XYZ file of C-alpha atoms in Angstrom:
664
model
C -79.970 43.789 -4.650
C -79.895 46.721 -2.294
C -81.676 45.704 0.859
C -82.630 42.306 -0.537
C -79.512 40.579 -1.719
C -80.224 37.008 -2.816
C -76.846 36.260 -4.338
C -73.322 37.025 -3.114
C -71.855 39.956 -4.904
C -68.443 39.480 -6.458
C -65.775 42.117 -6.047
C -64.997 44.264 -9.073
C -61.371 44.541 -10.241
C -59.238 44.795 -13.260
C -56.172 42.823 -14.144
C -53.835 43.306 -17.170
C -50.661 41.829 -18.303
C -48.446 41.870 -21.333
C -45.431 43.377 -23.060
C -47.079 46.175 -25.037
C -47.588 49.207 -22.794
C -50.507 51.510 -23.505
C -49.454 54.049 -20.868
C -50.759 54.913 -17.463
C -53.622 57.299 -17.119
C -55.233 56.492 -20.461
C -58.512 55.741 -18.699
C -58.649 59.292 -17.304
C -59.423 60.656 -20.729
C -62.564 62.821 -20.535
C -63.959 61.723 -23.891
C -63.364 58.100 -22.862
C -65.398 58.696 -19.797
C -68.246 60.324 -21.647
C -68.455 57.664 -24.382
C -67.704 54.850 -21.872
C -70.752 55.697 -19.798
C -73.454 53.166 -20.556
C -76.716 54.263 -22.182
C -78.795 55.739 -19.308
C -82.025 53.844 -20.253
C -81.623 50.135 -20.249
C -85.362 49.552 -20.724
C -88.554 51.542 -20.246
C -92.252 50.693 -20.041
C -95.623 52.439 -19.672
C -98.338 51.563 -17.148
C -101.734 50.271 -18.528
C -103.502 53.525 -17.589
C -100.726 55.561 -19.279
C -99.993 57.671 -16.170
C -96.692 56.184 -15.088
C -93.490 54.823 -16.599
C -90.870 52.450 -15.156
C -87.311 52.649 -16.368
C -84.136 50.675 -15.734
C -81.488 53.419 -15.244
C -77.721 52.821 -15.405
C -75.994 54.153 -12.372
C -72.320 54.292 -11.318
C -70.041 51.518 -12.470
C -72.088 48.468 -13.432
C -75.059 49.098 -11.152
C -78.601 49.991 -12.110
C -81.842 51.116 -10.464
C -85.489 50.961 -11.420
C -87.347 54.274 -11.146
C -91.056 55.020 -11.488
C -92.176 58.385 -12.746
C -95.531 60.117 -13.073
C -96.366 61.602 -16.512
C -99.119 63.870 -15.200
C -97.197 65.888 -12.610
C -93.662 67.164 -11.828
C -93.093 64.957 -8.831
C -89.601 63.506 -8.694
C -89.099 59.949 -9.829
C -89.098 57.230 -7.176
C -86.395 54.562 -7.064
C -88.079 51.214 -6.273
C -85.352 48.594 -6.962
C -81.631 48.477 -7.501
C -79.047 45.941 -8.579
C -75.257 45.982 -8.100
C -74.239 44.359 -11.371
C -72.070 41.980 -9.308
C -73.543 39.514 -9.980
C -77.225 40.600 -10.198
C -78.527 42.752 -13.009
C -82.086 44.100 -13.490
C -82.777 43.561 -17.203
C -86.329 44.904 -17.443
C -89.525 45.916 -15.532
C -93.010 45.761 -17.027
C -96.416 46.623 -15.625
C -98.715 43.804 -14.649
C -101.344 46.268 -13.443
C -101.424 50.041 -12.883
C -99.747 49.589 -9.519
C -97.778 46.327 -9.851
C -94.518 45.699 -11.631
C -92.822 42.448 -12.905
C -89.051 42.649 -13.154
C -86.473 40.244 -14.680
C -83.103 39.773 -13.025
C -80.087 38.173 -14.762
C -77.237 36.540 -12.847
C -74.062 34.644 -13.899
C -72.744 32.247 -11.436
C -69.135 30.999 -11.776
C -66.352 31.980 -14.268
C -64.878 30.744 -17.488
C -66.315 27.414 -18.651
C -68.101 27.075 -15.337
C -70.101 30.267 -15.806
C -73.895 29.499 -15.677
C -76.541 32.149 -16.476
C -79.779 32.353 -14.490
C -82.818 34.471 -14.655
C -85.405 35.152 -11.912
C -88.634 37.104 -11.980
C -89.636 39.483 -9.199
C -92.890 41.334 -8.548
C -93.340 44.477 -6.468
C -95.645 47.414 -5.988
C -94.903 50.646 -7.956
C -93.773 52.257 -4.755
C -91.142 49.501 -4.147
C -93.106 47.702 -1.427
C -94.305 44.071 -1.162
C -91.431 42.556 -3.177
C -91.785 38.869 -3.890
C -90.213 36.167 -5.956
C -92.481 35.563 -8.961
C -90.453 32.644 -10.249
C -91.630 29.306 -8.884
C -89.597 27.960 -5.959
C -87.477 24.817 -6.508
C -86.923 22.206 -3.925
C -83.512 21.224 -2.490
C -84.373 17.776 -3.841
C -84.439 19.076 -7.485
C -82.517 16.860 -9.840
C -81.699 19.604 -12.294
C -80.768 23.302 -12.186
C -83.567 25.658 -13.089
C -81.790 28.318 -15.137
C -84.775 30.015 -16.575
C -86.937 31.932 -14.120
C -89.821 32.106 -16.671
C -91.135 34.628 -19.185
C -94.378 36.507 -19.354
C -96.101 35.567 -22.640
C -99.464 37.243 -22.097
C -100.612 40.124 -19.851
C -104.238 39.008 -19.838
C -106.383 42.150 -20.340
C -106.395 45.529 -21.866
C -106.277 47.327 -18.494
C -103.787 45.039 -16.905
C -106.137 44.253 -14.047
C -105.497 40.687 -13.292
C -103.148 37.758 -13.592
C -100.664 36.914 -16.374
C -99.491 33.936 -18.339
C -95.933 32.875 -17.623
C -93.739 30.066 -18.773
C -92.244 27.854 -16.126
C -89.302 25.390 -16.349
C -90.478 22.358 -14.398
C -87.689 20.425 -12.796
C -88.214 16.834 -11.433
C -87.276 16.086 -7.816
C -85.781 13.153 -6.005
C -88.689 10.794 -5.131
C -87.013 8.467 -2.699
C -88.573 8.686 0.738
C -91.442 10.991 -0.170
C -94.781 11.016 -1.955
C -94.732 14.778 -2.553
C -91.902 15.007 -5.068
C -92.378 17.025 -8.251
C -92.362 14.655 -11.213
C -93.297 17.034 -14.063
C -90.449 18.013 -16.453
C -90.116 20.507 -19.327
C -91.532 23.878 -20.279
C -95.135 24.569 -19.302
C -97.306 27.628 -18.753
C -98.999 28.912 -15.663
C -101.540 31.581 -14.863
C -99.967 33.575 -12.040
C -101.369 36.341 -9.841
C -98.570 38.840 -9.291
C -99.868 39.847 -5.937
C -101.018 36.662 -4.170
C -98.672 34.443 -6.242
C -101.534 32.006 -6.810
C -100.497 29.723 -9.646
C -102.739 27.632 -11.957
C -101.389 25.231 -14.571
C -102.544 26.216 -18.016
C -100.232 24.245 -20.241
C -98.885 20.905 -19.108
C -95.041 20.860 -19.239
C -93.407 19.044 -22.176
C -89.766 17.918 -22.014
C -89.171 19.016 -25.656
C -91.230 22.206 -25.684
C -89.191 25.323 -26.311
C -91.690 28.091 -27.020
C -95.352 29.070 -26.576
C -97.172 31.821 -28.499
C -100.490 33.290 -27.357
C -103.085 35.297 -29.237
C -102.531 38.226 -26.868
C -105.848 37.536 -25.205
C -104.891 34.631 -22.934
C -105.111 31.645 -25.326
C -102.050 29.612 -26.389
C -102.284 28.955 -30.057
C -98.766 27.902 -31.221
C -95.967 25.911 -29.580
C -92.493 24.941 -30.736
C -90.958 21.642 -29.948
C -87.221 20.656 -30.319
C -86.319 17.033 -29.730
C -82.920 15.941 -28.517
C -80.649 13.044 -29.601
C -79.512 10.165 -27.372
C -76.658 12.351 -26.088
C -79.009 15.065 -24.874
C -78.096 17.523 -27.619
C -80.676 19.572 -29.535
C -81.629 18.342 -32.940
C -81.356 20.866 -35.848
C -85.065 21.354 -36.231
C -88.058 22.825 -34.389
C -91.483 21.524 -35.065
C -94.302 24.123 -34.627
C -97.767 23.051 -33.890
C -101.000 25.015 -33.550
C -104.492 24.841 -32.138
C -107.675 25.654 -33.926
C -109.949 28.121 -32.147
C -111.522 26.451 -29.071
C -109.560 23.285 -29.597
C -107.021 21.628 -27.347
C -105.319 19.191 -29.746
C -102.065 20.236 -31.358
C -101.819 20.080 -35.158
C -98.726 20.447 -37.404
C -97.893 23.967 -38.550
C -94.322 24.043 -39.860
C -90.741 22.786 -39.436
C -87.837 25.154 -39.091
C -84.411 23.563 -39.705
C -80.956 24.894 -38.990
C -80.006 27.478 -36.433
C -81.132 31.064 -35.840
C -78.794 32.415 -38.454
C -79.258 29.795 -41.236
C -82.774 28.463 -40.659
C -85.434 27.614 -43.311
C -89.121 27.060 -42.944
C -91.991 29.179 -41.543
C -90.875 30.491 -38.169
C -93.990 31.851 -36.329
C -93.663 34.951 -34.132
C -97.219 36.142 -33.341
C -100.856 35.189 -33.616
C -103.674 37.509 -34.661
C -106.839 36.311 -32.958
C -109.280 38.230 -35.161
C -107.723 37.172 -38.411
C -106.994 33.680 -36.988
C -103.541 33.599 -38.557
C -99.945 33.219 -37.416
C -97.396 35.816 -38.589
C -93.836 34.562 -39.199
C -90.738 34.657 -41.325
C -89.485 32.384 -44.148
C -87.301 32.731 -47.180
C -88.760 34.168 -50.438
C -86.498 34.469 -53.470
C -83.417 34.106 -51.323
C -84.405 36.727 -48.721
C -86.265 36.702 -45.486
C -89.961 37.732 -45.866
C -93.001 38.027 -43.669
C -95.825 35.450 -44.253
C -99.072 34.691 -42.557
C -100.567 31.215 -42.247
C -104.244 30.501 -41.587
C -104.903 28.595 -38.284
C -108.370 27.261 -39.349
C -107.046 23.850 -40.626
C -106.386 24.983 -44.137
C -102.813 26.298 -43.414
C -103.337 28.752 -46.253
C -100.128 30.726 -46.663
C -99.880 34.298 -47.861
C -96.855 36.495 -48.457
C -97.377 39.627 -46.488
C -94.194 41.642 -47.142
C -90.919 41.147 -49.009
C -88.207 43.249 -50.637
C -85.925 42.389 -53.546
C -82.842 44.030 -51.921
C -82.776 43.217 -48.150
C -84.303 40.849 -45.596
C -87.393 41.699 -43.640
C -86.082 41.205 -40.137
C -88.478 42.849 -37.714
C -92.101 42.417 -36.756
C -93.571 45.617 -35.306
C -96.041 45.115 -32.487
C -97.810 47.431 -30.144
C -100.031 47.487 -27.072
C -100.555 45.009 -24.238
C -101.852 42.474 -26.746
C -98.723 42.884 -28.840
C -100.798 43.216 -31.953
C -98.914 43.115 -35.291
C -98.935 46.552 -36.907
C -95.986 46.531 -39.390
C -92.620 45.301 -40.467
C -89.103 46.638 -40.123
C -86.023 46.327 -42.359
C -82.729 48.035 -43.007
C -81.500 49.328 -46.373
C -79.097 52.215 -45.939
C -81.285 53.181 -42.944
C -83.724 51.306 -40.733
C -87.321 51.733 -42.001
C -90.762 50.737 -40.783
C -93.780 50.066 -42.940
C -97.028 50.145 -40.950
C -100.056 47.957 -41.862
C -102.221 49.880 -39.363
C -103.542 52.963 -41.207
C -103.719 55.149 -38.069
C -100.188 54.343 -37.052
C -98.984 54.898 -40.556
C -100.470 58.413 -40.532
C -99.141 59.033 -36.994
C -95.646 57.910 -37.945
C -95.645 60.311 -40.945
C -96.773 63.152 -38.629
C -94.117 62.405 -36.090
C -91.411 62.357 -38.723
C -92.374 65.869 -39.672
C -92.519 67.017 -35.986
C -88.983 65.678 -35.262
C -87.244 65.828 -38.600
C -83.746 65.593 -37.133
C -84.468 62.263 -35.496
C -85.540 59.903 -38.361
C -85.040 56.677 -36.400
C -88.446 56.549 -34.658
C -89.836 53.443 -33.039
C -92.794 52.780 -30.736
C -91.636 51.209 -27.436
C -94.866 50.722 -25.455
C -98.450 51.941 -25.169
C -101.177 52.351 -22.597
C -103.924 49.813 -22.512
C -106.206 51.922 -24.707
C -103.253 52.962 -26.887
C -104.065 56.615 -26.411
C -100.602 57.244 -24.970
C -97.590 56.028 -26.845
C -94.005 55.701 -25.600
C -91.510 56.145 -28.445
C -87.807 56.477 -29.073
C -86.238 58.819 -31.612
C -82.607 59.108 -32.554
C -80.112 59.616 -35.432
C -76.486 59.134 -36.264
C -75.607 62.390 -34.448
C -78.137 62.010 -31.598
C -77.962 58.884 -29.357
C -81.693 59.245 -28.948
C -84.406 60.266 -26.553
C -87.651 58.879 -25.201
C -90.885 60.776 -25.677
C -94.589 60.320 -24.907
C -97.268 61.126 -27.468
C -100.861 61.654 -26.319
C -103.416 60.987 -29.086
C -106.147 62.965 -27.381
C -104.159 66.144 -26.762
C -101.822 65.659 -29.711
C -98.952 66.556 -27.423
C -95.423 65.185 -27.861
C -93.484 65.468 -24.687
C -89.861 64.787 -23.999
C -89.200 62.251 -21.285
C -85.604 61.004 -21.022
C -82.405 61.179 -23.146
C -80.396 58.084 -23.844
C -76.904 59.460 -23.184
C -76.860 62.656 -21.145
C -73.035 62.484 -20.790
C -72.696 63.314 -24.512
C -74.974 66.300 -24.413
C -72.057 68.750 -25.014
C -70.211 66.525 -27.520
C -70.506 67.306 -31.275
C -70.992 63.941 -32.960
C -69.935 62.949 -36.467
C -72.400 62.282 -39.325
C -72.492 58.709 -40.642
C -72.594 58.167 -44.312
C -73.674 55.056 -46.166
C -71.131 54.147 -48.835
C -69.900 51.171 -50.784
C -66.501 50.003 -51.960
C -65.315 47.330 -54.291
C -64.005 44.004 -52.967
C -61.106 42.254 -54.661
C -63.462 40.254 -56.938
C -65.405 43.451 -57.856
C -68.362 42.851 -55.565
C -69.775 46.084 -54.180
C -69.661 45.978 -50.318
C -72.038 48.217 -48.386
C -70.570 50.071 -45.416
C -70.838 53.082 -43.187
C -68.185 55.830 -43.036
C -67.743 58.176 -40.022
C -65.343 61.029 -40.380
C -64.208 63.427 -37.655
C -66.177 66.712 -37.534
C -64.443 69.430 -39.565
C -61.397 69.028 -41.777
C -61.050 67.605 -45.257
C -61.582 63.883 -44.467
C -58.182 63.123 -46.017
C -54.904 61.860 -44.568
C -56.337 60.635 -41.282
C -55.503 57.826 -38.952
C -58.244 55.278 -39.921
C -59.909 52.269 -38.412
C -61.765 49.366 -39.991
C -64.424 48.207 -37.554
C -66.096 44.904 -38.512
C -69.276 44.002 -36.663
C -69.967 41.065 -34.412
C -72.110 38.076 -35.160
C -71.176 36.868 -37.659
C -74.939 36.637 -38.131
C -75.487 40.363 -37.824
C -75.037 43.631 -39.705
C -74.154 47.269 -38.991
C -76.910 49.891 -39.417
C -77.016 53.710 -39.839
C -77.337 55.431 -36.475
C -75.442 56.203 -33.303
C -72.514 53.825 -32.445
C -70.612 54.727 -29.334
C -67.404 52.949 -30.447
C -67.280 54.503 -33.871
C -68.277 57.933 -32.529
C -65.563 57.854 -29.858
C -62.826 57.169 -32.343
C -64.192 59.856 -34.715
C -64.186 62.264 -31.860
C -60.564 61.458 -31.349
C -59.688 62.221 -34.935
C -59.940 58.763 -36.632
C -61.898 57.872 -39.744
C -63.993 54.821 -39.178
C -65.457 52.395 -41.751
C -67.918 49.632 -40.773
C -68.275 47.063 -43.581
C -71.171 44.782 -44.031
C -68.907 42.059 -45.439
C -70.198 38.933 -47.038
C -71.201 36.688 -44.128
C -73.424 39.573 -42.696
C -77.106 38.966 -42.345
C -79.722 41.277 -43.803
C -78.816 40.852 -47.496
C -80.170 37.401 -48.182
C -78.882 33.795 -48.303
C -76.269 34.390 -51.059
C -74.652 37.254 -49.163
C -74.507 35.195 -45.913
C -72.787 32.371 -47.820
C -71.772 29.526 -45.491
C -71.296 32.010 -42.622
C -68.372 34.128 -41.483
C -66.396 31.166 -40.180
C -66.772 28.553 -42.867
C -66.530 31.322 -45.526
C -63.938 33.292 -43.624
C -61.702 33.975 -46.560
C -64.465 35.846 -48.342
C -65.617 37.657 -45.148
C -62.096 38.647 -44.050
C -61.143 39.504 -47.601
C -64.068 41.972 -47.702
C -62.953 43.475 -44.372
C -59.380 43.916 -45.541
C -60.573 45.474 -48.806
C -62.335 48.146 -46.648
C -58.904 49.134 -45.358
C -57.368 49.184 -48.866
C -60.236 51.399 -50.083
C -59.590 53.885 -47.251
C -55.965 54.099 -48.306
C -56.734 54.305 -52.028
C -59.226 57.150 -51.404
C -56.695 59.055 -49.463
C -58.859 58.944 -46.292
C -56.294 56.881 -44.503
C -52.818 58.352 -44.200
C -50.010 56.035 -45.239
C -49.000 53.696 -42.421
C -51.939 54.888 -40.223
C -54.446 52.094 -40.705
C -55.746 49.954 -37.731
C -58.526 47.448 -37.188
C -60.874 47.217 -34.100
C -63.633 44.655 -33.476
C -65.762 43.049 -30.795
C -66.852 39.388 -30.640
C -66.747 38.105 -34.244
C -65.426 41.550 -35.115
C -62.518 40.798 -32.804
C -62.070 37.542 -34.592
C -62.043 39.400 -37.921
C -59.533 41.919 -36.561
C -57.105 39.174 -35.616
C -57.689 36.982 -38.683
C -57.214 40.018 -40.997
C -53.595 39.961 -40.092
C -53.387 36.203 -40.766
C -54.619 36.876 -44.305
C -52.550 40.000 -44.869
C -49.904 40.581 -42.177
C -48.780 43.909 -43.553
C -52.080 45.743 -43.962
C -52.816 46.972 -40.459
C -50.435 48.745 -38.029
C -52.414 47.904 -34.923
C -55.179 45.387 -33.883
C -57.713 45.673 -31.041
C -59.912 42.714 -30.323
C -62.657 42.737 -27.655
C -64.050 39.298 -26.470
C -62.818 37.728 -29.688
C -63.207 34.225 -30.985
C -59.660 33.032 -31.551
C -59.860 29.292 -32.101
C -62.749 27.611 -33.795
C -62.255 24.277 -32.143
C -62.101 25.922 -28.727
C -65.380 27.684 -29.539
C -66.907 24.346 -30.453
C -65.677 22.722 -27.214
C -67.140 25.564 -25.168
C -70.523 24.139 -26.129
C -69.671 20.489 -25.434
C -71.740 20.337 -22.246
C -74.462 22.614 -23.591
C -77.623 21.352 -25.420
C -76.870 23.429 -28.499
C -73.568 21.568 -29.242
C -74.803 19.952 -32.451
C -75.891 23.334 -33.838
C -72.603 25.062 -32.969
C -70.700 22.053 -34.329
C -72.483 22.273 -37.648
C -72.147 26.062 -37.791
C -68.421 25.865 -37.382
C -68.066 22.815 -39.587
C -65.161 20.526 -40.159
C -62.189 20.765 -42.517
C -59.022 22.737 -43.219
C -60.848 26.061 -42.521
C -60.969 25.292 -38.849
C -57.195 25.548 -38.459
C -56.602 28.067 -41.199
C -59.436 30.277 -39.957
C -58.255 30.361 -36.297
C -56.091 33.301 -35.368
C -54.569 31.402 -32.328
C -53.356 28.627 -34.691
C -51.692 31.197 -36.929
C -50.344 33.659 -34.396
C -46.834 33.662 -35.920
C -48.250 35.437 -39.058
C -49.488 38.404 -37.003
C -46.878 41.219 -37.077
C -48.864 44.191 -35.802
C -49.153 44.852 -32.052
C -52.307 43.493 -30.474
C -54.514 44.741 -27.673
C -57.046 42.245 -26.205
C -59.971 42.732 -23.801
C -62.209 40.131 -22.287
C -64.543 39.598 -19.291
C -63.960 36.556 -17.223
C -67.763 35.756 -17.005
C -68.264 35.790 -20.772
C -70.782 33.105 -21.690
C -70.831 33.971 -25.395
C -67.130 33.593 -26.029
C -65.128 32.056 -23.271
C -62.362 34.073 -21.666
C -60.001 31.240 -22.402
C -59.907 32.294 -26.067
C -58.237 35.604 -25.272
C -55.901 33.930 -22.804
C -54.965 31.407 -25.452
C -54.432 34.148 -28.042
C -52.236 36.200 -25.746
C -50.137 33.172 -24.896
C -49.709 32.161 -28.563
C -48.711 35.750 -29.548
C -46.094 35.889 -26.803
C -44.732 32.449 -27.715
C -44.418 33.703 -31.349
C -42.554 36.845 -30.201
C -45.465 39.204 -30.941
C -46.427 42.410 -29.085
C -49.607 41.781 -27.093
C -51.294 43.548 -24.190
C -54.189 41.719 -22.488
C -56.769 43.342 -20.213
C -59.104 41.038 -18.358
C -62.162 42.406 -16.558
C -63.348 40.478 -13.523
C -67.025 39.816 -13.028
C -68.139 41.021 -16.466
C -69.635 39.179 -19.383
C -69.532 39.635 -23.207
C -71.026 43.138 -23.295
C -68.764 44.637 -20.546
C -71.741 46.432 -18.978
C -69.668 48.686 -16.702
C -68.878 52.414 -17.122
C -65.436 52.067 -15.613
C -64.512 49.088 -17.762
C -65.745 50.763 -20.966
C -63.901 53.965 -20.048
C -60.747 51.880 -19.491
C -61.266 50.112 -22.856
C -61.651 53.304 -24.769
C -58.800 55.211 -23.112
C -56.335 52.350 -23.412
C -57.396 51.654 -26.962
C -56.774 55.263 -28.025
C -53.415 55.361 -26.312
C -52.476 52.009 -27.892
C -53.379 53.095 -31.396
C -51.505 56.370 -31.142
C -48.349 54.610 -29.945
C -48.611 51.805 -32.515
C -49.228 54.220 -35.419
C -46.804 56.931 -34.132
C -49.505 59.635 -33.690
């Protein structure tokens, strides 16, 4: 960090190799630069008195700075903290009081399989002075690495005038030769003063504790415990327990089995002190729904919200107590249904006030909730942040998400569906270049990551870049996507890869049949699981696509499994991937000889989601099979490639690669 560097910064460089040339100067493309620029606002928050905001602002390259602005005057914003992005990255800054900030810093140490992520919490005054490490110090005698720097779970007070509740990962210390060694182990909770750093233990650490949920008013009511087997791997279940009001003993609440993408059982997210209930998600009629469970000893369970067509996947909360005010879900577009009558009316009024920006969400609020910070966007507007004052009824613009795109005309996104080979109707989004007939175009199928995810209507910088370059883009929510219930998810996009990839390929066939894609001008582009799908699509049908671009792709399922061998979630990943013939048949690197189209690969060498070795393996297998492959490796970057220059390089080279491969 500028002026206070705690970690050595790694040099930023790019390295590429391969036989398929994309052409020099591709990264100089002006549209690539504009779309490659990261979103300006990484995160933003409102002070308890509603007078100031703090925002994490992307700056040149991979760097960022935190700025504080005054909402009541025109004084210039004040930069208070900065990070280089190599390796430190400020993720967010929130307000502990009207004058004190708490910021989270993310760091990756090492590369490849040795890459280890860390978080640390800082606290500083809103003018940048008196910066301190809020995360508890660890001794040189510590027997384990403290990766987590803690998380604020309760801000303790409507005005923000006081301490906060913060989780702490307690690490035992070597006890030989000393009586002062730390013997506690596991996740606990402390009350911490962000100015004096005075710490008071509130919840004794537990070795199997994974989560604590408060009532928003300083009382811990729910905790999640995940045991480990004799090898130190996490078991496939979390047991949630709760406390009755005023009690200290834990009582059984629910058991959630499986992983985050295929779990079952009541999964609590929030506690309402006044209603004395826990809100959480569980499956109802094959789809995710919101329930509430009484915490009075009866465990009375009530269905709060469900839909017959899609999963309920978001809990809408607001204010410093994070009170539950509604739910969120995505049909063709993301929607919010408010339980709070006042917010329901306000949301309807705001929709009328900004009709061209239908994607409206509340980001933060002042302590009294008289000032609300909100985001509004659409498919053709990357979005902007605004402040609404309930007393004056004024809605004031604050910051735009992507100022570099201010003079670029973006393409409307249309929700469509197409038939899969077995007749199933697959939902998707179609983006066509502005103007023209929408026929006879170079076209791209762009499967999403995950696989436990889905695409939604709105601004997508990748799809919009290619549309601006004249390509038609289809984004299929293939079977294996989340959001549409258990039956749609199937076994997941790896174990059910033939269905998932079949749906992806059928999107390309539909583009051709509709005359949208010109003959011989069809490509596929994907990131993460989408990159896997892009490569595996050619294994299933080698003649369908004329070019393949895969960013940070999974390429070998056994390699992905082994990447987690020394991580506690190994058993969960092992079960998710499964065993059987699909592991070899569903791994692009094991079937590289079937891939005929030229391939362009991108990967960051600090990727902790999908190891960089997967792209290196794929490139080597393709070359051995005589295929055309170009591989670009970004040094010091992780899975998201959070770097303006790297993303500009990615876009420029991708466009040049596609044009050469398809003869444009």
